[in-house]
PDB file of C-alpha atoms in Angstrom:
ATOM      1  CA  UNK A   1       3.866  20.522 -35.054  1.00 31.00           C
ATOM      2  CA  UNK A   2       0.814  21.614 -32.765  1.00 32.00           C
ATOM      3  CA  UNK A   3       0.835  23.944 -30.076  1.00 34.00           C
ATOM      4  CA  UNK A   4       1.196  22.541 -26.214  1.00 38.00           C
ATOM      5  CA  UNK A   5      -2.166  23.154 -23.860  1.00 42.00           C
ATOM      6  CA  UNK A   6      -1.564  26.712 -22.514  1.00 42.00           C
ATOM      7  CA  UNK A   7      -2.879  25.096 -19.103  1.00 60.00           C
ATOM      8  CA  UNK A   8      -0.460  22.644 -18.561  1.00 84.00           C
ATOM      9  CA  UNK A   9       1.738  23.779 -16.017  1.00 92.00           C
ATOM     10  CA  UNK A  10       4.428  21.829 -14.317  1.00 93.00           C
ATOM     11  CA  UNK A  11       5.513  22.827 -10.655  1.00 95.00           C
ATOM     12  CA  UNK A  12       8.789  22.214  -9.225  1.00 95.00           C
ATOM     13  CA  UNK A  13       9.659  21.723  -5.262  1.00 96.00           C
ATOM     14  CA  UNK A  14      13.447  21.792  -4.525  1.00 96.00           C
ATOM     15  CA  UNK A  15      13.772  20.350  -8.125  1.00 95.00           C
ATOM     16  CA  UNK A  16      11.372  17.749  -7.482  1.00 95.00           C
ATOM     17  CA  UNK A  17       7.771  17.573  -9.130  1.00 96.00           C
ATOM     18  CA  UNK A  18       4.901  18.653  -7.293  1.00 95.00           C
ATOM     19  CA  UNK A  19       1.555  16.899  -7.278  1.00 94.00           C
ATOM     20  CA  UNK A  20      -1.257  18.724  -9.139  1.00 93.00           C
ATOM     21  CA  UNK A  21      -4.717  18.916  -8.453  1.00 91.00           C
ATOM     22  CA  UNK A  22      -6.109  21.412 -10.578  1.00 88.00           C
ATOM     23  CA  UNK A  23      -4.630  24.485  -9.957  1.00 89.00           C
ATOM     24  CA  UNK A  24      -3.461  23.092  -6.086  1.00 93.00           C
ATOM     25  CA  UNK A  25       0.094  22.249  -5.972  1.00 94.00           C
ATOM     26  CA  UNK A  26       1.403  20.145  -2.898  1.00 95.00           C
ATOM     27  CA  UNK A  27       5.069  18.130  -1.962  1.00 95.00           C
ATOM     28  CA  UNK A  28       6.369  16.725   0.625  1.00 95.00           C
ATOM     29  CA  UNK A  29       9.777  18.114   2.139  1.00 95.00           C
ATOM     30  CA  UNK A  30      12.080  16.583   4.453  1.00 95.00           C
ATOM     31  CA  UNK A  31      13.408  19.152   6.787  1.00 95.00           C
ATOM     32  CA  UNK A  32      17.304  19.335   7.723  1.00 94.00           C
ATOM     33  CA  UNK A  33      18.178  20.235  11.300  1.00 90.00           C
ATOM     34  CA  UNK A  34      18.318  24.153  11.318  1.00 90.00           C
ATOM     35  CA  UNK A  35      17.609  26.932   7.937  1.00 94.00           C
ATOM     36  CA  UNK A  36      15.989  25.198   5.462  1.00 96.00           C
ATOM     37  CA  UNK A  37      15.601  26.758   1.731  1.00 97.00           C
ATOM     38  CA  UNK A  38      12.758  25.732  -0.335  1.00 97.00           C
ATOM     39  CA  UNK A  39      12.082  26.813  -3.777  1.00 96.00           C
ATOM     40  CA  UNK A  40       9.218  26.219  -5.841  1.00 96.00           C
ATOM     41  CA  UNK A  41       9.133  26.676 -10.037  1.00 96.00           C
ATOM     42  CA  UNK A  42       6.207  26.540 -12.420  1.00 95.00           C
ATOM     43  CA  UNK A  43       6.358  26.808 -15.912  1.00 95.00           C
ATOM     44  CA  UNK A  44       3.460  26.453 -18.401  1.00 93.00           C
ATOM     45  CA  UNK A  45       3.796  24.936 -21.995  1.00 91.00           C
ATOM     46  CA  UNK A  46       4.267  28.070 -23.562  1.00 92.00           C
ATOM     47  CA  UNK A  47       7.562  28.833 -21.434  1.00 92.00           C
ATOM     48  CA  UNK A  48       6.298  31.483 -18.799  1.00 95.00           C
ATOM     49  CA  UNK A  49       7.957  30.560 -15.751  1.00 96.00           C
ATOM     50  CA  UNK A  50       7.931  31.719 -11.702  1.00 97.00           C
ATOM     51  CA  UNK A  51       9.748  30.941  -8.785  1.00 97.00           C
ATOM     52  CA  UNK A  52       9.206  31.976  -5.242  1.00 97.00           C
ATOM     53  CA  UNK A  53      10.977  30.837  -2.104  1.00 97.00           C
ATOM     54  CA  UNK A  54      10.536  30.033   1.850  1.00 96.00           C
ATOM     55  CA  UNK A  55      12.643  29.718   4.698  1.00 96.00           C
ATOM     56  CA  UNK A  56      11.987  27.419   7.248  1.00 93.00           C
ATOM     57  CA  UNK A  57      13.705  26.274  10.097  1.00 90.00           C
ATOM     58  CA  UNK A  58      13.484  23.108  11.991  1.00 93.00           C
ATOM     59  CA  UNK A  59      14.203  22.677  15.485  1.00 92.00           C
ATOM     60  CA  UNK A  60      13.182  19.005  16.764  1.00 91.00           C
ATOM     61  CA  UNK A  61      15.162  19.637  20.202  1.00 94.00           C
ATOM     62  CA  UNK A  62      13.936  20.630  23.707  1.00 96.00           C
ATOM     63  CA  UNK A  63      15.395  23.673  25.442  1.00 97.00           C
ATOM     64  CA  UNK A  64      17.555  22.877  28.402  1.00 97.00           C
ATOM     65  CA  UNK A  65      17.012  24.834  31.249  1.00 97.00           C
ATOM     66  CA  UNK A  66      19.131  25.859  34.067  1.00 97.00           C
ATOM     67  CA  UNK A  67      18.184  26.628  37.770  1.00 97.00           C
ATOM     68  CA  UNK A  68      20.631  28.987  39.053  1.00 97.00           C
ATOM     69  CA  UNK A  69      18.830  29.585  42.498  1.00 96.00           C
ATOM     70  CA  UNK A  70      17.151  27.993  44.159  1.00 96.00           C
ATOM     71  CA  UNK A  71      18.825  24.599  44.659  1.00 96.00           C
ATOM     72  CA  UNK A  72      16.700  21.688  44.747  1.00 97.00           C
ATOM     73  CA  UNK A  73      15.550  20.487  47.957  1.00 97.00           C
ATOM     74  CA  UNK A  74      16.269  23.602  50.091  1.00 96.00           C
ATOM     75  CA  UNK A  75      14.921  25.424  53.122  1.00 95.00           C
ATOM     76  CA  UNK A  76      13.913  29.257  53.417  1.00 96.00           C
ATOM     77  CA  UNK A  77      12.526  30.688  55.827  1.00 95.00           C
ATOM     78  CA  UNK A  78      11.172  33.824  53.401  1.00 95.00           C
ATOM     79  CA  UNK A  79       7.462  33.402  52.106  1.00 96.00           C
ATOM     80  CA  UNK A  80       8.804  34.764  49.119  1.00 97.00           C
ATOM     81  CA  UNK A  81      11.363  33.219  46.774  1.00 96.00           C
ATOM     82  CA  UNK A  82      13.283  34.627  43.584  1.00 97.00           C
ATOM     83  CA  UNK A  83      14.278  32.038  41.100  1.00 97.00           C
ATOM     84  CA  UNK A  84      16.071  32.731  38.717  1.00 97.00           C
ATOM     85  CA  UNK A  85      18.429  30.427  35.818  1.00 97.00           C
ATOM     86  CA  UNK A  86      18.680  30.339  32.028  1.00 97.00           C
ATOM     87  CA  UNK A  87      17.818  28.144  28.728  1.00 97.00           C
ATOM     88  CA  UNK A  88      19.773  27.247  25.816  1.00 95.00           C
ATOM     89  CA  UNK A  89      17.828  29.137  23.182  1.00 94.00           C
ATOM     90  CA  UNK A  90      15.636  31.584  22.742  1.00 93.00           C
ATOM     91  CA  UNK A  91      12.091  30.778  24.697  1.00 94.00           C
ATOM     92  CA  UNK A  92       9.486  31.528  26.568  1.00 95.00           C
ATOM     93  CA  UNK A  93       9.947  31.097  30.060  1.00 96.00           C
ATOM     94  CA  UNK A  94       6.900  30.269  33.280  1.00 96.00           C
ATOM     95  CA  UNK A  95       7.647  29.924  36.797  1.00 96.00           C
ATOM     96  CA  UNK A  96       4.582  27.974  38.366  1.00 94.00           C
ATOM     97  CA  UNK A  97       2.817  29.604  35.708  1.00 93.00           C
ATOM     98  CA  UNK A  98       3.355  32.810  35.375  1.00 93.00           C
ATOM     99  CA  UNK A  99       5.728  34.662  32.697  1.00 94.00           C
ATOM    100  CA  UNK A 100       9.446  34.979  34.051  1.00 93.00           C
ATOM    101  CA  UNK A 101      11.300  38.042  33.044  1.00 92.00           C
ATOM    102  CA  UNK A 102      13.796  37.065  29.960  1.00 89.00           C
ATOM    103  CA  UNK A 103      16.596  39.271  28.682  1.00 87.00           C
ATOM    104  CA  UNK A 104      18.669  38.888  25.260  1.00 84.00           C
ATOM    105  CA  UNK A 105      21.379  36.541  26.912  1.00 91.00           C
ATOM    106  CA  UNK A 106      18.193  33.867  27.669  1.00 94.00           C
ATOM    107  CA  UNK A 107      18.849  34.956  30.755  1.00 96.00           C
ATOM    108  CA  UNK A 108      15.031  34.220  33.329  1.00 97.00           C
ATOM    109  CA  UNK A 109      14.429  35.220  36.763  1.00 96.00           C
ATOM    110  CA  UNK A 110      10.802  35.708  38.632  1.00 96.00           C
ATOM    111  CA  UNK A 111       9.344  35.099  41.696  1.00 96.00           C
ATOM    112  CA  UNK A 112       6.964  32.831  43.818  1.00 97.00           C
ATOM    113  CA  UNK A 113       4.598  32.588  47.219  1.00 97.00           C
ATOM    114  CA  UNK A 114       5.350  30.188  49.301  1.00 97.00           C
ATOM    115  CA  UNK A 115       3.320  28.113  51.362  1.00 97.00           C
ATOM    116  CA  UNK A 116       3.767  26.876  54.663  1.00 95.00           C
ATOM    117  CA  UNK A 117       5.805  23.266  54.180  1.00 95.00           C
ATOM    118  CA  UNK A 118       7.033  21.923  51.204  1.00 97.00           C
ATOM    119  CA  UNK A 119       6.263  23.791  47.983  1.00 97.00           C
ATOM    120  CA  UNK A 120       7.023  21.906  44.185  1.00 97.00           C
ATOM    121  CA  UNK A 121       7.831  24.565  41.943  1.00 97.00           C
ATOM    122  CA  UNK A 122       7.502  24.261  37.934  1.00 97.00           C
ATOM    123  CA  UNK A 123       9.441  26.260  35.310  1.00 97.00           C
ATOM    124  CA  UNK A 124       8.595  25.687  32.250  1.00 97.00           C
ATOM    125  CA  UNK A 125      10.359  26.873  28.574  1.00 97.00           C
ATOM    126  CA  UNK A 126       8.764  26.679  25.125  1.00 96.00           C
ATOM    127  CA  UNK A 127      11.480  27.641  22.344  1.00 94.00           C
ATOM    128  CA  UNK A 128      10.192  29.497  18.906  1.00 92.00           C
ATOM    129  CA  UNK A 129       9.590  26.008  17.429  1.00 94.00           C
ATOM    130  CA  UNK A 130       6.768  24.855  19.797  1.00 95.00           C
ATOM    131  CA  UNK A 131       9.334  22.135  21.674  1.00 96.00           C
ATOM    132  CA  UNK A 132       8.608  22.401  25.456  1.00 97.00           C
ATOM    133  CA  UNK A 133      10.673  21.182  28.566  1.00 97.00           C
ATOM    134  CA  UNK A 134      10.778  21.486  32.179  1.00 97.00           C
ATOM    135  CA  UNK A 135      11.893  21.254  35.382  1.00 97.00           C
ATOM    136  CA  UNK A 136      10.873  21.092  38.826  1.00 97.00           C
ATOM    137  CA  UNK A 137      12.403  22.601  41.801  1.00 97.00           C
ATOM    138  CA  UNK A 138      11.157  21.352  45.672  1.00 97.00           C
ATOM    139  CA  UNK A 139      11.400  24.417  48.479  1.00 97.00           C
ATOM    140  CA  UNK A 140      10.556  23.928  52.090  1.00 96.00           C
ATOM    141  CA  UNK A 141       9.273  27.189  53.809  1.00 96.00           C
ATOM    142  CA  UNK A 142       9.425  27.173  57.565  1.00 93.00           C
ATOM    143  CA  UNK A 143       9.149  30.047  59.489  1.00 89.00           C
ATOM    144  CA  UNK A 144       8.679  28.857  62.684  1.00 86.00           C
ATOM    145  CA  UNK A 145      12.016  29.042  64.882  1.00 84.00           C
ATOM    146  CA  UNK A 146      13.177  25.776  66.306  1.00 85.00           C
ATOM    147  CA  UNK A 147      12.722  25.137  70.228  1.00 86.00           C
ATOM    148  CA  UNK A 148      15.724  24.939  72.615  1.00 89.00           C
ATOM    149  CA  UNK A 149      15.942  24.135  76.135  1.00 88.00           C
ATOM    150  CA  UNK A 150      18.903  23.399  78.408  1.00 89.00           C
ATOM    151  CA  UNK A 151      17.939  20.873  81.221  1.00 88.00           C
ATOM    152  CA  UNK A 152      21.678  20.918  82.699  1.00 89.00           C
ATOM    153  CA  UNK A 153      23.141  22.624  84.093  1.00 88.00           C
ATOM    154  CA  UNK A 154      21.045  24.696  85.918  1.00 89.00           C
ATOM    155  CA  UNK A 155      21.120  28.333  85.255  1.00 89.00           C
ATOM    156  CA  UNK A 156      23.577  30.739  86.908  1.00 88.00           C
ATOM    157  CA  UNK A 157      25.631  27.993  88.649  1.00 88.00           C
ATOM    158  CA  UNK A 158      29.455  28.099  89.423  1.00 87.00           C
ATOM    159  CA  UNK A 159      31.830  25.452  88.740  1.00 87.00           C
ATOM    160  CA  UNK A 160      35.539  24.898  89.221  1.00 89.00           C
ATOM    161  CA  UNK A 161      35.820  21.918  86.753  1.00 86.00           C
ATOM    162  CA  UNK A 162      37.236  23.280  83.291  1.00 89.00           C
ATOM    163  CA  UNK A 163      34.607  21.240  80.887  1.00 89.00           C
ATOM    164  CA  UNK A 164      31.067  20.461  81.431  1.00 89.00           C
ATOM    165  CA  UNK A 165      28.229  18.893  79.779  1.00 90.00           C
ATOM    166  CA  UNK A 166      25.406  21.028  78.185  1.00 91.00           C
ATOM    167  CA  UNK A 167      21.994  18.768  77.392  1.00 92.00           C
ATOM    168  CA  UNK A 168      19.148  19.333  77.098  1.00 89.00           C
ATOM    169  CA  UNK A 169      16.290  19.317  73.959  1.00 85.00           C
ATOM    170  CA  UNK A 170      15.563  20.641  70.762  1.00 87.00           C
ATOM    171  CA  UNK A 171      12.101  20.082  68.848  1.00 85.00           C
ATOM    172  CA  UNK A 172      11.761  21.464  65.202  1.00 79.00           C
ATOM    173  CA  UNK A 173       8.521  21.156  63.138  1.00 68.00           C
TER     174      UNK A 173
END
């Protein structure tokens, strides 16, 4: 016999061969849903072999997030607001921007300035794998107290009749 080309090496991806380009190896992988092992083996001709491993882990879905407070749609009366909710998995959580304060149980809460009148607030959660989601939340803030005045009856009057009619107007902004 003759001896085998030292150079020759073979490469192995999850027990599938590799494409060679001189000494650049590539494969493609499909990914499962969640830990993924990969090993790749290369042996020569002359029967030296190595193998070395990765773990990677694919996550193709968005992270669901939950507004505890505020509700959508409401009123306050507070230039400031605390919101505050959670996501499904571990992410990175903004609020209109800015970082929200996370704790182990993906647990979020932060805070916002409001401006006079209706105010569209985004929150916004990026898990490890680069998926992103969000949600919006719409806050009214109105300070200004609404307007009352009674037009009858006329202050300080006496009456012997058991009911009576209040009217008068209200205005709101």
């Amino acid at each position: 016999g003759s001896v085998a080309d030292a150079g020759a090496v073979s490469v192995l991806v999850n027990d599938v061969p590799a494409i060679l380009d001189g000494s650049t190896f590539s494969a493609s992988v499909t990914l499962n849903n969640g830990r993924n092992d990969i090993l790749v083996f290369a042996a020569d001709a002359a029967g030296n072999s190595v193998a070395d491993a990765r773990v990677l882990y694919f996550d193709a879905s968005t992270p669901v997030i939950t507004v505890a407070s505020p509700m959508d749609n409401s009123y306050t009366s507070s230039s400031h607001l605390d919101i505050s909710g959670m996501v499904d998995e571990t992410a990175t959580v903004t609020i209109a921007g800015v970082y929200a304060q996370t704790d182990g149980s993906n647990r979020w809460n932060g805070s916002v300035d409001l401006v006079a009148g209706s105010n569209t607030i985004e929150i916004v959660a990026v898990d490890l794998a680069g998926n992103s989601s969000s949600i919006k939340r719409t806050v009214t803030f109105d300070a200004v107290s609404p307007a009352v005045s009674i037009t009858s009856p006329k202050q300080d009057i006496a009456t012997n009749d058991p009911a009576v009619t209040i009217t008068g107007l209200v205005a709101d902004n």
